[in-house]
Amino acid sequence: MSSFNLFDPPQAGAPSAPSAPVKVSSRAFRSAIEEALIHGYTRKDLETVLAEELKLPWPKADQKPTDDDLSKRDVVRGYTGSWGLSQLVGLSRRMVVELDIAGSLLADLASLLAEYDRGGGVATPAKNLIFAANGPKPELVLRDAVSNDIEIVRNGEFCLIFDQPIPADGLTYSTLIEWWRMRQDLGEDVSQRQVGLDLHDRLRSSLGHNSVELRVFDTYAARYREHGFQIPALIPQVYLHFDPMTQLMRKKAGHSGSPLARQRMDFLILFSNRHRVVLEVDGKQHYANDDTASPTLYSEMVAEDRRLRLSGYEVYRFGGAELMHDSADRMLADFFNQLAERMQ
């Protein structure tokens, strides 16, 4: 029989109890960021790092980060004081990769990031964001199969391709607006609002006359007026899988259906480069043939949902019928508010 006694004090040399787990929160990230920057740089160097290396926008019109009465902590908080968790996480990732800070100062940031990443999300960064097709399906080839570089060789004029890295703190509408400005060669004399409206119209056109999807899109767009363009963008009609053959080509070749379920997502929100939310609007074509319920279609739909969730995506579904009610706008607005709060 073992002589071990649960109530005996630990013997000398015995392993100590594990330390308390790292607590992931906006406050924890904010504190770790401040300590790393404050103790890693002089006051003058800090201005250069934040403004020139990290290219953070200074939001205060009545002050400048160079004002002598601001301490180093005041400067850091001036840049980041209104930020939510996703933005703080994104800055933490950039600091770890881009800045030359002593390892001991980065230890807290690294621990927080490791714990944050354990909470889920997609493990690999987004590489190809093809979306908002308003015409024939694009034809893709692998320009470099080793690097997974794709090229659209036909019908590229009908879809959009975001060809920049997804920022660590997610893809905001503001980022999309500046990308659209460059893509359309719109000068700096064109206001951000005008560019945003032009992009909004182009994105909306990809939904055609689908009244329920338009309702989702328009309800979310109202959030830009309320919260500004720095919130995550709602991206419509995003290619997830790609089958080079059309349904008509498959039928002519004697094939039934597509080998890849759900080639396009109705909507995608990138809250960070890891945390991706998919919104699907279900008409009866998702679960019925004409007016006859189809267990096969329903099974394919839920199987693809499981696959997406296991890959790290979050999936939320709306029934087409619920979006036709008079109360749908309020329901959608409440949902988007709760989703934004949950992702903070």
Short mmCIF file of C-alpha atoms in Angstrom, two decimals:
data_model
loop_
_atom_site.label_atom_id
_atom_site.label_comp_id
_atom_site.label_asym_id
_atom_site.label_seq_id
_atom_site.Cartn_x
_atom_site.Cartn_y
_atom_site.Cartn_z
CA MET A 1 0.00 0.00 0.00
CA SER A 2 1.33 3.47 -0.89
CA SER A 3 2.47 5.68 2.01
CA PHE A 4 1.37 8.80 0.16
CA ASN A 5 -0.90 10.99 2.30
CA LEU A 6 -3.04 13.60 0.58
CA PHE A 7 -2.76 15.85 3.63
CA ASP A 8 1.04 15.73 3.93
CA PRO A 9 2.85 18.94 2.96
CA PRO A 10 4.82 18.71 -0.29
CA GLN A 11 8.33 17.32 0.09
CA ALA A 12 11.37 19.40 -0.75
CA GLY A 13 12.09 19.29 -4.44
CA ALA A 14 8.56 18.24 -5.35
CA PRO A 15 6.98 20.01 -8.33
CA SER A 16 5.23 23.21 -7.33
CA ALA A 17 1.59 23.84 -8.10
CA PRO A 18 0.92 25.17 -11.59
CA SER A 19 0.73 28.94 -11.88
CA ALA A 20 -2.62 30.60 -12.43
CA PRO A 21 -3.73 30.52 -16.07
CA VAL A 22 -3.24 33.64 -18.13
CA LYS A 23 -6.42 35.72 -18.20
CA VAL A 24 -7.22 37.02 -21.68
CA SER A 25 -8.97 40.38 -21.64
CA SER A 26 -8.71 43.85 -23.16
CA ARG A 27 -7.26 45.08 -19.86
CA ALA A 28 -4.56 42.39 -19.84
CA PHE A 29 -3.49 43.09 -23.43
CA ARG A 30 -3.58 46.85 -22.89
CA SER A 31 -1.36 46.55 -19.82
CA ALA A 32 1.14 44.22 -21.54
CA ILE A 33 1.34 46.51 -24.58
CA GLU A 34 1.93 49.59 -22.43
CA GLU A 35 4.64 47.95 -20.33
CA ALA A 36 6.50 46.63 -23.39
CA LEU A 37 6.45 50.01 -25.14
CA ILE A 38 7.11 52.17 -22.08
CA HIS A 39 10.09 50.14 -20.87
CA GLY A 40 11.35 49.28 -24.34
CA TYR A 41 11.76 52.78 -25.77
CA THR A 42 12.70 56.31 -24.86
CA ARG A 43 10.04 58.99 -25.12
CA LYS A 44 11.37 60.25 -28.46
CA ASP A 45 11.84 56.76 -29.96
CA LEU A 46 8.32 55.82 -28.88
CA GLU A 47 6.86 58.59 -31.06
CA THR A 48 8.77 57.21 -34.07
CA VAL A 49 7.79 53.60 -33.39
CA LEU A 50 4.08 54.30 -33.04
CA ALA A 51 3.69 56.84 -35.83
CA GLU A 52 6.23 55.70 -38.43
CA GLU A 53 6.99 52.01 -37.86
CA LEU A 54 3.54 50.85 -36.75
CA LYS A 55 1.78 53.68 -38.64
CA LEU A 56 -0.93 54.09 -36.00
CA PRO A 57 -3.35 57.00 -36.53
CA TRP A 58 -3.45 59.65 -33.79
CA PRO A 59 -7.15 60.22 -33.02
CA LYS A 60 -7.01 63.37 -30.88
CA ALA A 61 -7.52 66.67 -32.69
CA ASP A 62 -6.79 68.82 -29.62
CA GLN A 63 -3.42 67.20 -28.84
CA LYS A 64 -0.32 65.91 -30.59
CA PRO A 65 1.74 62.90 -29.50
CA THR A 66 4.79 65.22 -29.46
CA ASP A 67 3.30 67.50 -26.76
CA ASP A 68 5.80 67.82 -23.91
CA ASP A 69 3.19 67.39 -21.17
CA LEU A 70 2.34 63.84 -22.32
CA SER A 71 4.11 60.95 -20.62
CA LYS A 72 5.02 57.78 -22.48
CA ARG A 73 1.94 56.10 -21.03
CA ASP A 74 -0.22 59.04 -22.13
CA VAL A 75 1.09 58.67 -25.68
CA VAL A 76 0.39 54.93 -25.84
CA ARG A 77 -3.08 55.42 -24.42
CA GLY A 78 -3.70 58.30 -26.79
CA TYR A 79 -3.23 55.94 -29.70
CA THR A 80 -4.98 52.86 -28.27
CA GLY A 81 -7.32 54.09 -25.52
CA SER A 82 -10.54 53.41 -27.43
CA TRP A 83 -9.47 50.10 -28.92
CA GLY A 84 -11.30 46.81 -28.39
CA LEU A 85 -9.81 43.39 -27.85
CA SER A 86 -9.35 42.45 -31.51
CA GLN A 87 -7.38 45.63 -32.25
CA LEU A 88 -5.20 45.14 -29.17
CA VAL A 89 -4.52 41.54 -30.18
CA GLY A 90 -3.59 42.70 -33.67
CA LEU A 91 -1.16 45.28 -32.30
CA SER A 92 0.35 42.66 -29.99
CA ARG A 93 1.03 40.36 -32.95
CA ARG A 94 2.68 43.18 -34.85
CA MET A 95 4.84 44.12 -31.88
CA VAL A 96 6.06 40.54 -31.47
CA VAL A 97 6.96 40.28 -35.16
CA GLU A 98 7.99 43.82 -36.14
CA LEU A 99 9.55 45.49 -33.11
CA ASP A 100 12.95 44.99 -31.51
CA ILE A 101 11.95 44.64 -27.87
CA ALA A 102 13.80 42.61 -25.24
CA GLY A 103 12.45 39.10 -24.83
CA SER A 104 11.57 39.63 -21.19
CA LEU A 105 9.28 42.53 -22.11
CA LEU A 106 7.56 40.46 -24.77
CA ALA A 107 7.00 37.47 -22.48
CA ASP A 108 3.62 38.70 -21.23
CA LEU A 109 2.45 39.51 -24.75
CA ALA A 110 3.51 36.09 -26.02
CA SER A 111 1.70 34.33 -23.16
CA LEU A 112 -1.47 36.34 -23.76
CA LEU A 113 -1.38 35.63 -27.50
CA ALA A 114 -0.85 31.92 -26.92
CA GLU A 115 -3.81 31.79 -24.55
CA TYR A 116 -5.96 33.90 -26.89
CA ASP A 117 -5.16 31.57 -29.80
CA ARG A 118 -6.22 28.57 -27.74
CA GLY A 119 -9.72 30.05 -27.76
CA GLY A 120 -10.27 29.05 -31.37
CA GLY A 121 -10.21 30.59 -34.79
CA VAL A 122 -8.72 29.50 -38.09
CA ALA A 123 -5.10 28.43 -37.79
CA THR A 124 -3.85 29.65 -41.18
CA PRO A 125 -4.00 33.24 -42.46
CA ALA A 126 -6.34 34.18 -45.29
CA LYS A 127 -4.55 34.26 -48.64
CA ASN A 128 -7.14 34.58 -51.40
CA LEU A 129 -10.24 36.71 -50.77
CA ILE A 130 -12.44 36.54 -53.87
CA PHE A 131 -15.87 38.05 -53.39
CA ALA A 132 -18.87 40.06 -54.65
CA ALA A 133 -19.18 38.43 -58.09
CA ASN A 134 -21.95 40.15 -60.04
CA GLY A 135 -21.63 38.18 -63.27
CA PRO A 136 -20.38 34.85 -64.66
CA LYS A 137 -18.28 32.63 -62.44
CA PRO A 138 -14.55 33.44 -62.63
CA GLU A 139 -12.17 30.87 -64.05
CA LEU A 140 -9.07 30.25 -61.92
CA VAL A 141 -5.72 28.61 -62.54
CA LEU A 142 -2.85 27.91 -60.17
CA ARG A 143 -0.13 30.22 -61.40
CA ASP A 144 2.28 28.72 -58.86
CA ALA A 145 1.00 25.51 -57.28
CA VAL A 146 3.93 25.36 -54.86
CA SER A 147 3.06 28.76 -53.38
CA ASN A 148 -0.71 28.39 -53.92
CA ASP A 149 -0.75 31.53 -56.09
CA ILE A 150 -3.91 31.78 -58.17
CA GLU A 151 -4.76 33.80 -61.23
CA ILE A 152 -8.16 34.58 -62.71
CA VAL A 153 -7.93 34.00 -66.44
CA ARG A 154 -11.54 34.68 -67.40
CA ASN A 155 -14.51 36.66 -66.02
CA GLY A 156 -12.24 38.46 -63.57
CA GLU A 157 -14.04 41.72 -64.31
CA PHE A 158 -17.14 40.41 -62.52
CA CYS A 159 -15.56 39.70 -59.14
CA LEU A 160 -13.37 41.48 -56.61
CA ILE A 161 -10.07 40.25 -55.19
CA PHE A 162 -8.65 41.75 -52.02
CA ASP A 163 -4.95 41.41 -52.80
CA GLN A 164 -3.46 42.63 -49.52
CA PRO A 165 -2.66 40.70 -46.32
CA ILE A 166 -5.56 40.58 -43.89
CA PRO A 167 -4.59 42.82 -40.95
CA ALA A 168 -4.10 41.02 -37.65
CA ASP A 169 -6.99 42.99 -36.15
CA GLY A 170 -9.39 42.06 -38.94
CA LEU A 171 -10.66 43.55 -42.18
CA THR A 172 -12.44 46.82 -41.42
CA TYR A 173 -14.59 48.77 -43.83
CA SER A 174 -12.03 51.58 -43.58
CA THR A 175 -9.31 49.23 -44.87
CA LEU A 176 -11.59 48.12 -47.71
CA ILE A 177 -12.32 51.74 -48.58
CA GLU A 178 -8.62 52.59 -48.95
CA TRP A 179 -8.09 49.44 -51.04
CA TRP A 180 -11.03 50.46 -53.23
CA ARG A 181 -9.63 53.99 -53.58
CA MET A 182 -6.37 52.59 -54.97
CA ARG A 183 -8.11 49.99 -57.13
CA GLN A 184 -10.41 52.56 -58.75
CA ASP A 185 -7.71 55.24 -58.84
CA LEU A 186 -9.80 57.67 -56.81
CA GLY A 187 -7.75 60.66 -55.70
CA GLU A 188 -7.34 62.03 -52.21
CA ASP A 189 -9.76 64.80 -53.16
CA VAL A 190 -12.53 62.20 -53.07
CA SER A 191 -13.79 61.91 -49.49
CA GLN A 192 -13.71 58.66 -47.56
CA ARG A 193 -17.48 58.74 -47.40
CA GLN A 194 -17.79 59.06 -51.18
CA VAL A 195 -15.39 56.18 -51.74
CA GLY A 196 -17.29 54.13 -49.15
CA LEU A 197 -20.61 54.77 -50.90
CA ASP A 198 -19.13 53.76 -54.25
CA LEU A 199 -17.78 50.53 -52.75
CA HIS A 200 -21.10 49.92 -50.97
CA ASP A 201 -22.98 50.10 -54.29
CA ARG A 202 -20.53 47.67 -55.93
CA LEU A 203 -20.80 45.16 -53.08
CA ARG A 204 -24.59 45.46 -53.02
CA SER A 205 -24.80 44.71 -56.74
CA SER A 206 -23.44 41.21 -56.11
CA LEU A 207 -26.67 40.34 -54.26
CA GLY A 208 -28.86 40.99 -57.29
CA HIS A 209 -32.55 41.04 -56.41
CA ASN A 210 -32.28 38.71 -53.40
CA SER A 211 -34.45 40.72 -51.01
CA VAL A 212 -33.54 38.84 -47.83
CA GLU A 213 -29.78 39.00 -48.43
CA LEU A 214 -30.14 42.69 -49.28
CA ARG A 215 -31.91 43.18 -45.97
CA VAL A 216 -28.99 41.64 -44.07
CA PHE A 217 -26.51 43.76 -46.04
CA ASP A 218 -28.42 47.03 -45.60
CA THR A 219 -28.98 46.48 -41.88
CA TYR A 220 -25.26 45.95 -41.33
CA ALA A 221 -24.39 48.94 -43.53
CA ALA A 222 -26.40 51.13 -41.15
CA ARG A 223 -23.78 50.27 -38.52
CA TYR A 224 -21.17 52.23 -40.49
CA ARG A 225 -23.23 55.38 -39.98
CA GLU A 226 -23.56 54.65 -36.28
CA HIS A 227 -20.11 53.29 -35.43
CA GLY A 228 -17.89 54.62 -38.22
CA PHE A 229 -15.82 52.78 -40.82
CA GLN A 230 -13.38 51.22 -38.33
CA ILE A 231 -15.68 48.27 -37.60
CA PRO A 232 -15.26 44.95 -39.46
CA ALA A 233 -16.68 44.92 -42.98
CA LEU A 234 -19.54 42.65 -44.03
CA ILE A 235 -18.21 40.96 -47.18
CA PRO A 236 -20.82 39.43 -49.50
CA GLN A 237 -20.59 36.38 -51.76
CA VAL A 238 -17.15 35.09 -50.73
CA TYR A 239 -15.73 32.07 -52.54
CA LEU A 240 -14.87 29.32 -50.08
CA HIS A 241 -14.33 26.27 -52.31
CA PHE A 242 -13.78 26.45 -56.01
CA ASP A 243 -14.96 23.95 -58.57
CA PRO A 244 -13.64 24.95 -62.02
CA MET A 245 -16.69 23.39 -63.70
CA THR A 246 -20.12 25.01 -63.77
CA GLN A 247 -23.24 22.99 -62.96
CA LEU A 248 -24.14 22.99 -66.68
CA MET A 249 -20.71 21.64 -67.61
CA ARG A 250 -21.08 18.91 -65.01
CA LYS A 251 -24.47 17.86 -66.31
CA LYS A 252 -23.16 17.70 -69.88
CA ALA A 253 -20.26 15.55 -68.67
CA GLY A 254 -22.66 13.19 -66.93
CA HIS A 255 -21.73 14.23 -63.40
CA SER A 256 -24.35 14.80 -60.72
CA GLY A 257 -23.87 17.79 -58.48
CA SER A 258 -20.63 19.38 -57.36
CA PRO A 259 -17.86 17.61 -55.43
CA LEU A 260 -17.55 20.70 -53.24
CA ALA A 261 -20.45 21.83 -51.08
CA ARG A 262 -21.23 25.53 -50.64
CA GLN A 263 -18.78 27.08 -53.04
CA ARG A 264 -19.73 30.58 -51.88
CA MET A 265 -20.50 31.95 -48.43
CA ASP A 266 -23.36 34.45 -48.33
CA PHE A 267 -21.45 36.78 -46.02
CA LEU A 268 -18.11 36.76 -44.21
CA ILE A 269 -16.87 38.99 -41.37
CA LEU A 270 -13.16 38.92 -40.50
CA PHE A 271 -12.94 40.08 -36.89
CA SER A 272 -9.23 39.23 -36.96
CA ASN A 273 -6.92 37.32 -39.27
CA ARG A 274 -7.98 34.19 -37.34
CA HIS A 275 -11.56 34.83 -36.22
CA ARG A 276 -13.96 34.48 -39.13
CA VAL A 277 -17.74 34.58 -38.93
CA VAL A 278 -19.92 33.17 -41.73
CA LEU A 279 -23.53 34.28 -42.17
CA GLU A 280 -25.84 32.13 -44.30
CA VAL A 281 -29.34 33.03 -45.46
CA ASP A 282 -31.38 29.88 -46.10
CA GLY A 283 -34.02 29.88 -48.79
CA LYS A 284 -35.90 26.67 -49.44
CA GLN A 285 -33.31 25.66 -52.05
CA HIS A 286 -31.07 24.79 -49.12
CA TYR A 287 -33.36 22.09 -47.80
CA ALA A 288 -36.00 21.30 -50.45
CA ASN A 289 -36.45 20.39 -54.10
CA ASP A 290 -39.19 22.74 -55.25
CA ASP A 291 -41.70 22.34 -52.41
CA THR A 292 -40.60 18.87 -51.32
CA ALA A 293 -38.35 18.57 -48.30
CA SER A 294 -34.98 17.00 -49.14
CA PRO A 295 -33.16 15.18 -46.33
CA THR A 296 -30.16 14.89 -48.68
CA LEU A 297 -29.84 18.66 -49.18
CA TYR A 298 -30.29 19.28 -45.46
CA SER A 299 -27.64 16.67 -44.61
CA GLU A 300 -25.16 18.25 -47.02
CA MET A 301 -25.79 21.65 -45.47
CA VAL A 302 -25.23 20.60 -41.85
CA ALA A 303 -22.23 18.45 -42.80
CA GLU A 304 -20.56 21.48 -44.38
CA ASP A 305 -21.39 23.53 -41.27
CA ARG A 306 -19.61 20.96 -39.13
CA ARG A 307 -16.58 21.02 -41.41
CA LEU A 308 -16.39 24.80 -41.27
CA ARG A 309 -16.72 24.89 -37.48
CA LEU A 310 -14.02 22.27 -37.05
CA SER A 311 -11.80 24.43 -39.26
CA GLY A 312 -12.28 27.34 -36.86
CA TYR A 313 -15.07 29.34 -38.50
CA GLU A 314 -18.21 30.42 -36.68
CA VAL A 315 -21.41 29.88 -38.64
CA TYR A 316 -24.75 31.61 -38.09
CA ARG A 317 -27.84 30.86 -40.16
CA PHE A 318 -30.95 32.91 -40.86
CA GLY A 319 -34.11 31.42 -42.31
CA GLY A 320 -35.36 33.29 -45.34
CA ALA A 321 -38.87 33.38 -43.88
CA GLU A 322 -37.78 35.15 -40.65
CA LEU A 323 -36.10 37.87 -42.71
CA MET A 324 -39.39 38.71 -44.42
CA HIS A 325 -41.13 39.72 -41.19
CA ASP A 326 -41.63 43.39 -40.32
CA SER A 327 -39.49 42.86 -37.21
CA ALA A 328 -36.50 41.52 -39.17
CA ASP A 329 -34.58 44.82 -39.18
CA ARG A 330 -34.71 45.04 -35.38
CA MET A 331 -33.80 41.36 -35.02
CA LEU A 332 -30.77 41.77 -37.31
CA ALA A 333 -29.64 44.95 -35.57
CA ASP A 334 -29.81 43.20 -32.19
CA PHE A 335 -27.90 40.21 -33.57
CA PHE A 336 -25.09 42.37 -34.96
CA ASN A 337 -24.83 44.28 -31.67
CA GLN A 338 -24.57 41.04 -29.69
CA LEU A 339 -22.06 39.58 -32.16
CA ALA A 340 -19.85 42.67 -31.97
CA GLU A 341 -19.97 42.61 -28.16
CA ARG A 342 -19.13 38.91 -28.08
CA MET A 343 -16.11 39.41 -30.37
CA GLN A 344 -14.68 42.26 -28.27
#
